[in-house]
mmCIF file of C-alpha atoms and ligand atoms in Angstrom:
data_model
loop_
_atom_site.group_PDB
_atom_site.id
_atom_site.type_symbol
_atom_site.label_atom_id
_atom_site.label_comp_id
_atom_site.label_asym_id
_atom_site.label_seq_id
_atom_site.Cartn_x
_atom_site.Cartn_y
_atom_site.Cartn_z
ATOM 1 C CA MET Y 1 10.842 2.036 20.298
ATOM 2 C CA ASN Y 2 7.174 2.208 20.692
ATOM 3 C CA LEU Y 3 6.816 1.221 17.001
ATOM 4 C CA SER Y 4 3.415 -0.817 16.476
ATOM 5 C CA HIS Y 5 3.869 -4.026 14.348
ATOM 6 C CA SER Y 6 1.748 -6.239 12.487
ATOM 7 C CA ASP Y 7 0.712 -9.757 14.193
ATOM 8 C CA LEU Y 8 2.700 -11.229 11.195
ATOM 9 C CA ASN Y 9 6.330 -12.133 12.124
ATOM 10 C CA GLY Y 10 7.461 -11.099 8.610
ATOM 11 C CA LEU Y 11 8.685 -7.776 7.116
ATOM 12 C CA HIS Y 12 5.679 -5.139 6.073
ATOM 13 C CA VAL Y 13 6.758 -3.563 2.403
ATOM 14 C CA ALA Y 14 4.914 -0.713 1.044
ATOM 15 C CA ILE Y 15 4.897 -0.336 -2.647
ATOM 16 C CA ILE Y 16 3.955 2.911 -4.921
ATOM 17 C CA MET Y 17 2.683 1.364 -8.033
ATOM 18 C CA ASP Y 18 3.688 4.257 -10.224
ATOM 19 C CA GLY Y 19 3.942 4.264 -13.919
ATOM 20 C CA SER Y 20 1.204 2.542 -15.576
ATOM 21 C CA GLY Y 21 0.168 5.704 -17.441
ATOM 22 C CA ARG Y 22 3.146 6.034 -19.245
ATOM 23 C CA TRP Y 23 3.820 2.153 -19.889
ATOM 24 C CA ALA Y 24 0.387 2.015 -21.780
ATOM 25 C CA ARG Y 25 1.266 5.650 -23.757
ATOM 26 C CA MET Y 26 4.640 4.332 -24.826
ATOM 27 C CA ARG Y 27 2.977 1.759 -26.181
ATOM 28 C CA GLY Y 28 0.305 4.008 -28.281
ATOM 29 C CA LEU Y 29 -2.554 2.539 -25.503
ATOM 30 C CA GLU Y 30 -4.834 4.282 -23.416
ATOM 31 C CA ARG Y 31 -3.691 4.638 -19.566
ATOM 32 C CA THR Y 32 -6.385 2.712 -18.772
ATOM 33 C CA GLU Y 33 -4.669 -0.475 -20.596
ATOM 34 C CA GLY Y 34 -1.715 0.375 -18.339
ATOM 35 C CA HIS Y 35 -3.849 -0.025 -15.235
ATOM 36 C CA ARG Y 36 -4.812 -3.238 -16.361
ATOM 37 C CA ALA Y 37 -1.717 -4.824 -17.128
ATOM 38 C CA GLY Y 38 -0.583 -3.523 -13.691
ATOM 39 C CA VAL Y 39 -3.172 -6.061 -12.390
ATOM 40 C CA GLU Y 40 -0.585 -9.001 -13.630
ATOM 41 C CA THR Y 41 1.788 -7.220 -11.715
ATOM 42 C CA VAL Y 42 0.018 -6.840 -8.665
ATOM 43 C CA ARG Y 43 -0.471 -10.815 -8.869
ATOM 44 C CA ARG Y 44 3.040 -11.370 -9.299
ATOM 45 C CA VAL Y 45 3.923 -9.092 -6.449
ATOM 46 C CA ILE Y 46 1.240 -11.389 -4.428
ATOM 47 C CA ALA Y 47 2.916 -14.470 -5.309
ATOM 48 C CA ALA Y 48 6.515 -14.132 -4.667
ATOM 49 C CA ALA Y 49 6.180 -11.842 -1.486
ATOM 50 C CA PRO Y 50 5.799 -14.710 1.215
ATOM 51 C CA ASP Y 51 9.159 -16.356 -0.087
ATOM 52 C CA LEU Y 52 10.837 -13.651 0.205
ATOM 53 C CA GLY Y 53 9.925 -13.105 4.125
ATOM 54 C CA VAL Y 54 7.305 -10.902 3.634
ATOM 55 C CA SER Y 55 4.000 -10.995 5.444
ATOM 56 C CA THR Y 56 2.450 -7.426 5.161
ATOM 57 C CA LEU Y 57 1.997 -6.175 1.904
ATOM 58 C CA THR Y 58 0.260 -2.781 1.061
ATOM 59 C CA LEU Y 59 -0.279 -1.142 -2.677
ATOM 60 C CA HIS Y 60 -0.647 1.803 -3.127
ATOM 61 C CA SER Y 61 -3.933 1.876 -5.951
ATOM 62 C CA PHE Y 62 -5.422 5.109 -5.852
ATOM 63 C CA SER Y 63 -4.497 8.418 -3.880
ATOM 64 C CA SER Y 64 -7.113 10.765 -3.278
ATOM 65 C CA GLY Y 65 -5.246 13.114 -5.270
ATOM 66 C CA ASN Y 66 -5.944 10.986 -8.170
ATOM 67 C CA TRP Y 67 -9.475 12.444 -8.204
ATOM 68 C CA GLN Y 68 -8.037 15.248 -10.253
ATOM 69 C CA ARG Y 69 -7.814 12.945 -12.864
ATOM 70 C CA PRO Y 70 -10.354 12.435 -15.955
ATOM 71 C CA PRO Y 71 -13.223 10.560 -14.652
ATOM 72 C CA GLN Y 72 -12.909 8.126 -17.254
ATOM 73 C CA GLU Y 73 -9.821 7.288 -16.321
ATOM 74 C CA VAL Y 74 -11.417 7.234 -12.525
ATOM 75 C CA GLU Y 75 -14.336 5.239 -13.566
ATOM 76 C CA ARG Y 76 -11.977 2.887 -15.441
ATOM 77 C CA LEU Y 77 -9.810 2.194 -12.509
ATOM 78 C CA PHE Y 78 -12.600 1.483 -9.884
ATOM 79 C CA GLY Y 79 -14.068 -0.931 -12.507
ATOM 80 C CA ILE Y 80 -10.326 -2.226 -12.536
ATOM 81 C CA PHE Y 81 -10.670 -3.207 -8.707
ATOM 82 C CA GLU Y 82 -14.183 -4.528 -8.220
ATOM 83 C CA ASP Y 83 -12.981 -6.691 -10.961
ATOM 84 C CA PHE Y 84 -10.027 -7.711 -9.154
ATOM 85 C CA LEU Y 85 -11.319 -8.026 -5.581
ATOM 86 C CA PHE Y 86 -14.324 -10.163 -6.677
ATOM 87 C CA ALA Y 87 -12.120 -12.606 -8.642
ATOM 88 C CA GLU Y 88 -9.735 -12.922 -6.147
ATOM 89 C CA PRO Y 89 -10.490 -13.866 -2.679
ATOM 90 C CA THR Y 90 -11.044 -17.575 -3.424
ATOM 91 C CA LEU Y 91 -7.766 -17.917 -4.557
ATOM 92 C CA TRP Y 92 -6.808 -15.942 -1.433
ATOM 93 C CA ILE Y 93 -8.177 -17.719 0.724
ATOM 94 C CA GLY Y 94 -6.172 -21.114 -0.208
ATOM 95 C CA ARG Y 95 -3.191 -18.983 0.307
ATOM 96 C CA GLY Y 96 -4.357 -17.880 3.655
ATOM 97 C CA ILE Y 97 -4.197 -13.908 2.569
ATOM 98 C CA ARG Y 98 -6.201 -11.719 4.549
ATOM 99 C CA LEU Y 99 -7.357 -8.293 2.589
ATOM 100 C CA SER Y 100 -7.977 -5.020 4.224
ATOM 101 C CA VAL Y 101 -8.105 -1.792 2.132
ATOM 102 C CA ILE Y 102 -7.262 1.871 3.787
ATOM 103 C CA GLY Y 103 -8.461 4.999 2.774
ATOM 104 C CA ARG Y 104 -11.937 6.927 2.861
ATOM 105 C CA ARG Y 105 -14.902 4.931 2.038
ATOM 106 C CA ASP Y 106 -17.694 7.693 1.965
ATOM 107 C CA ARG Y 107 -16.298 8.575 -2.142
ATOM 108 C CA LEU Y 108 -16.372 5.580 -3.406
ATOM 109 C CA PRO Y 109 -18.752 4.264 -5.529
ATOM 110 C CA ALA Y 110 -21.197 1.702 -3.546
ATOM 111 C CA SER Y 111 -20.832 -1.305 -6.180
ATOM 112 C CA LEU Y 112 -16.844 -0.741 -5.388
ATOM 113 C CA LEU Y 113 -17.439 -0.659 -1.709
ATOM 114 C CA GLN Y 114 -19.891 -3.999 -1.677
ATOM 115 C CA THR Y 115 -16.851 -5.243 -3.606
ATOM 116 C CA ILE Y 116 -13.949 -4.345 -1.044
ATOM 117 C CA GLU Y 117 -16.569 -4.831 1.751
ATOM 118 C CA TYR Y 118 -17.350 -8.862 0.169
ATOM 119 C CA ALA Y 119 -13.393 -9.222 -0.551
ATOM 120 C CA GLU Y 120 -12.532 -8.562 3.394
ATOM 121 C CA SER Y 121 -15.275 -10.524 4.957
ATOM 122 C CA ALA Y 122 -14.630 -13.515 2.426
ATOM 123 C CA THR Y 123 -10.622 -13.349 3.462
ATOM 124 C CA GLY Y 124 -11.333 -12.271 7.091
ATOM 125 C CA GLY Y 125 -10.063 -15.268 8.704
ATOM 126 C CA CYS Y 126 -6.886 -16.007 6.642
ATOM 127 C CA ARG Y 127 -3.939 -15.576 8.944
ATOM 128 C CA ASN Y 128 -0.618 -16.168 6.746
ATOM 129 C CA PHE Y 129 -0.211 -13.078 4.875
ATOM 130 C CA HIS Y 130 -1.998 -9.342 5.117
ATOM 131 C CA LEU Y 131 -2.352 -7.725 1.656
ATOM 132 C CA ARG Y 132 -3.703 -4.271 2.517
ATOM 133 C CA LEU Y 133 -4.727 -1.782 -0.576
ATOM 134 C CA ALA Y 134 -5.017 1.815 -0.109
ATOM 135 C CA ILE Y 135 -7.753 3.347 -2.094
ATOM 136 C CA ASP Y 136 -8.684 6.872 -1.499
ATOM 137 C CA TYR Y 137 -5.495 7.168 0.511
ATOM 138 C CA SER Y 138 -4.095 10.427 2.035
ATOM 139 C CA ALA Y 139 -1.783 9.911 4.590
ATOM 140 C CA ARG Y 140 -2.553 13.373 5.944
ATOM 141 C CA HIS Y 141 -6.374 12.766 6.149
ATOM 142 C CA ALA Y 142 -5.463 9.549 7.910
ATOM 143 C CA ILE Y 143 -3.014 11.465 10.001
ATOM 144 C CA LEU Y 144 -5.617 14.450 10.221
ATOM 145 C CA ASP Y 145 -8.591 12.222 10.973
ATOM 146 C CA ALA Y 146 -7.016 10.090 13.878
ATOM 147 C CA ALA Y 147 -5.639 13.742 15.730
ATOM 148 C CA ARG Y 148 -9.136 14.726 15.762
ATOM 149 C CA ARG Y 149 -10.116 11.346 17.644
ATOM 150 C CA MET Y 150 -7.067 12.173 19.749
ATOM 151 C CA ASN Y 151 -8.412 12.218 23.309
ATOM 152 C CA ALA Y 152 -5.908 14.672 25.675
ATOM 153 C CA ALA Y 153 -6.478 12.827 28.031
ATOM 154 C CA ASP Y 154 -4.693 10.354 26.519
ATOM 155 C CA THR Y 155 -1.399 11.833 26.371
ATOM 156 C CA ALA Y 156 0.225 11.443 29.114
ATOM 157 C CA ASP Y 157 3.784 9.980 28.132
ATOM 158 C CA SER Y 158 5.031 10.215 24.611
ATOM 159 C CA GLU Y 159 5.472 6.243 24.236
ATOM 160 C CA ALA Y 160 1.712 5.499 25.187
ATOM 161 C CA GLU Y 161 0.652 8.342 23.254
ATOM 162 C CA GLN Y 162 2.458 7.584 20.427
ATOM 163 C CA GLU Y 163 1.201 4.085 20.824
ATOM 164 C CA LEU Y 164 -2.039 5.338 20.883
ATOM 165 C CA PHE Y 165 -2.074 7.188 18.090
ATOM 166 C CA ALA Y 166 -1.267 4.096 15.743
ATOM 167 C CA HIS Y 167 -4.545 2.290 17.285
ATOM 168 C CA LEU Y 168 -6.016 5.272 15.894
ATOM 169 C CA LEU Y 169 -4.837 6.006 12.534
ATOM 170 C CA GLY Y 170 -5.655 2.309 11.776
ATOM 171 C CA GLN Y 171 -9.044 2.369 13.734
ATOM 172 C CA ALA Y 172 -10.828 2.271 10.076
ATOM 173 C CA GLU Y 173 -9.120 -1.149 9.591
ATOM 174 C CA GLY Y 174 -9.750 -2.347 13.258
ATOM 175 C CA GLU Y 175 -6.262 -2.238 14.186
ATOM 176 C CA ALA Y 176 -2.927 -0.264 14.507
ATOM 177 C CA VAL Y 177 -1.132 0.502 11.737
ATOM 178 C CA PRO Y 178 1.588 -1.828 11.205
ATOM 179 C CA GLU Y 179 5.441 0.172 10.597
ATOM 180 C CA VAL Y 180 6.830 0.247 6.761
ATOM 181 C CA ASP Y 181 10.188 -1.843 6.726
ATOM 182 C CA LEU Y 182 11.003 -1.001 3.071
ATOM 183 C CA LEU Y 183 9.150 1.587 0.669
ATOM 184 C CA ILE Y 184 9.132 1.004 -2.908
ATOM 185 C CA ARG Y 185 8.458 3.452 -5.619
ATOM 186 C CA THR Y 186 8.596 2.305 -9.421
ATOM 187 C CA GLY Y 187 8.011 4.703 -12.318
ATOM 188 C CA GLY Y 188 11.298 6.960 -11.354
ATOM 189 C CA GLU Y 189 9.544 9.476 -9.368
ATOM 190 C CA GLN Y 190 11.400 9.890 -6.047
ATOM 191 C CA ARG Y 191 8.715 11.220 -3.535
ATOM 192 C CA LEU Y 192 6.024 10.034 -1.407
ATOM 193 C CA SER Y 193 2.919 11.803 -2.621
ATOM 194 C CA ASP Y 194 0.855 11.591 0.509
ATOM 195 C CA PHE Y 195 1.415 7.831 1.203
ATOM 196 C CA MET Y 196 2.401 5.936 4.382
ATOM 197 C CA LEU Y 197 3.750 9.407 6.297
ATOM 198 C CA TRP Y 198 3.591 8.340 9.666
ATOM 199 C CA GLU Y 199 4.341 4.581 9.285
ATOM 200 C CA SER Y 200 7.042 5.039 7.503
ATOM 201 C CA ALA Y 201 8.873 7.088 10.152
ATOM 202 C CA TYR Y 202 12.125 4.497 9.439
ATOM 203 C CA ALA Y 203 11.430 2.857 6.748
ATOM 204 C CA GLU Y 204 13.690 1.705 4.252
ATOM 205 C CA LEU Y 205 13.177 3.923 0.633
ATOM 206 C CA TYR Y 206 14.167 2.102 -2.678
ATOM 207 C CA PHE Y 207 13.231 3.785 -6.087
ATOM 208 C CA THR Y 208 12.879 2.075 -9.164
ATOM 209 C CA PRO Y 209 13.010 3.425 -12.656
ATOM 210 C CA ARG Y 210 10.684 0.145 -13.687
ATOM 211 C CA LEU Y 211 7.397 1.393 -15.014
ATOM 212 C CA TRP Y 212 4.744 -0.807 -12.668
ATOM 213 C CA PRO Y 213 3.750 -3.245 -14.992
ATOM 214 C CA ASP Y 214 7.383 -3.960 -15.980
ATOM 215 C CA PHE Y 215 7.627 -4.725 -12.091
ATOM 216 C CA THR Y 216 8.265 -8.430 -11.302
ATOM 217 C CA GLY Y 217 8.999 -10.892 -8.616
ATOM 218 C CA GLU Y 218 12.698 -10.451 -9.324
ATOM 219 C CA ASP Y 219 12.733 -6.947 -9.162
ATOM 220 C CA LEU Y 220 10.694 -7.697 -5.401
ATOM 221 C CA SER Y 221 13.511 -10.024 -4.361
ATOM 222 C CA GLU Y 222 16.550 -6.995 -5.834
ATOM 223 C CA ALA Y 223 14.704 -4.524 -3.942
ATOM 224 C CA LEU Y 224 14.764 -6.874 -0.249
ATOM 225 C CA LYS Y 225 18.424 -8.007 -1.077
ATOM 226 C CA GLU Y 226 19.602 -4.003 -0.813
ATOM 227 C CA PHE Y 227 16.985 -3.886 2.384
ATOM 228 C CA HIS Y 228 18.855 -6.644 3.962
ATOM 229 C CA LEU Y 229 22.239 -4.787 3.428
ATOM 230 C CA ARG Y 230 20.851 -1.526 4.960
ATOM 231 C CA ASP Y 231 21.656 -0.759 8.549
ATOM 232 C CA ARG Y 232 18.510 0.825 10.355
ATOM 233 C CA ARG Y 233 19.890 2.627 13.380
ATOM 234 C CA TYR Y 234 16.597 4.219 14.412
ATOM 235 C CA GLY Y 235 18.745 6.656 15.381
ATOM 236 C CA ALA Y 236 20.696 5.334 17.522
ATOM 237 C CA LEU Y 237 24.909 4.149 16.756
ATOM 238 C CA ALA Y 238 26.248 1.198 14.191
ATOM 239 C CA THR Y 239 26.359 -1.851 15.614
ATOM 240 C CA ALA Y 240 30.388 -2.347 16.182
ATOM 241 C CA VAL Y 241 31.900 -4.894 13.526
HETATM 242 C C1 LIG O 301 0.153 5.164 -11.176
HETATM 243 O O1 LIG O 301 0.273 5.113 -12.157
HETATM 244 C C2 LIG O 301 -1.183 3.940 -10.406
HETATM 245 C C3 LIG O 301 -2.242 5.145 -9.720
HETATM 246 C C4 LIG O 301 -2.145 6.520 -9.925
HETATM 247 C C5 LIG O 301 -3.562 4.825 -10.273
HETATM 248 P P1 LIG O 301 0.091 6.354 -12.656
HETATM 249 O O2 LIG O 301 -1.346 6.625 -13.527
HETATM 250 O O3 LIG O 301 0.565 7.696 -12.011
HETATM 251 O O4 LIG O 301 1.292 6.554 -14.054
HETATM 252 P P2 LIG O 301 1.984 7.656 -14.732
HETATM 253 O O5 LIG O 301 2.798 8.057 -13.241
HETATM 254 O O6 LIG O 301 0.642 8.479 -15.581
HETATM 255 O O7 LIG O 301 2.999 6.523 -15.848
HETATM 256 C C1 LIG O 302 0.977 8.246 -6.343
HETATM 257 O O1 LIG O 302 1.302 8.213 -7.931
HETATM 258 C C2 LIG O 302 -0.430 7.349 -6.259
HETATM 259 C C3 LIG O 302 -0.383 6.150 -6.815
HETATM 260 C C4 LIG O 302 0.413 4.915 -6.801
HETATM 261 C C5 LIG O 302 -1.751 5.366 -6.756
HETATM 262 P P1 LIG O 302 0.702 9.403 -8.596
HETATM 263 O O2 LIG O 302 1.303 9.772 -10.123
HETATM 264 O O3 LIG O 302 -0.677 10.004 -8.351
HETATM 265 O O4 LIG O 302 1.715 10.407 -8.131
HETATM 266 P P2 LIG O 302 2.458 11.843 -8.449
HETATM 267 O O5 LIG O 302 1.155 12.513 -8.800
HETATM 268 O O6 LIG O 302 3.441 11.583 -9.736
HETATM 269 O O7 LIG O 302 2.946 12.816 -7.264
HETATM 270 MG MG1 LIG O 303 2.088 8.296 -12.037
#
């Protein structure tokens, strides 16, 4: 199987953190209050993940489609990301958490870009856990971008080709994209919304109605319990029982 794995031994969990706007509206609050509350969930999930056997966590934070939202919501979201990425690295360094941001960088405001670069370089030497935030991320864009860089001369056999492609896909991050083991979406929608389309080829999918600000470490543990009950066959036959 020509899958690329992260250099860490644990699982790669990817989460589409959805439902924060509805969470806020249900309380008569502005949607952005839901995004703010969602930051606490991010902290909870990062704290819970390592003890659950997770070593790579990719969190969908802002999709390229989200540019269609009102500019004020986008601006506030970027402000929340910036505050978060400025405040957390000190804590992350102590826990060996390395941060990478995936997605397009050419359309982000300069101050957010600077904070991303600060957080990535501050945690660059950390080796216990890999936290990846997807900002201005579109899987289709990432795939097209990698395809454009794919050299026809390097495509002699399909296994090598897939490996090369995974490297090209992760080129912006400087490393191959890791396969997703478990993909969780909160907020009740059952779709991928252009997230990790290549990396999730054999991911187990887990959908929960829980709105993101209400999601807890216990919920993550439940999702992983279910994941461990699944039979991942990769197209082969089930292991004999
Ligand atoms: C997901 O929550 C977070 C972002 C897209 C930034 P939403 O903002 O989509 O919340 P709902 O789906 O409207 O409740
Ligand atoms: C996906 O949620 C993007 C993030 C969670 C960052 P959306 O709320 O934007 O997705 P759709 O519009 O329901 O597909
Ligand atoms: Mg949504």
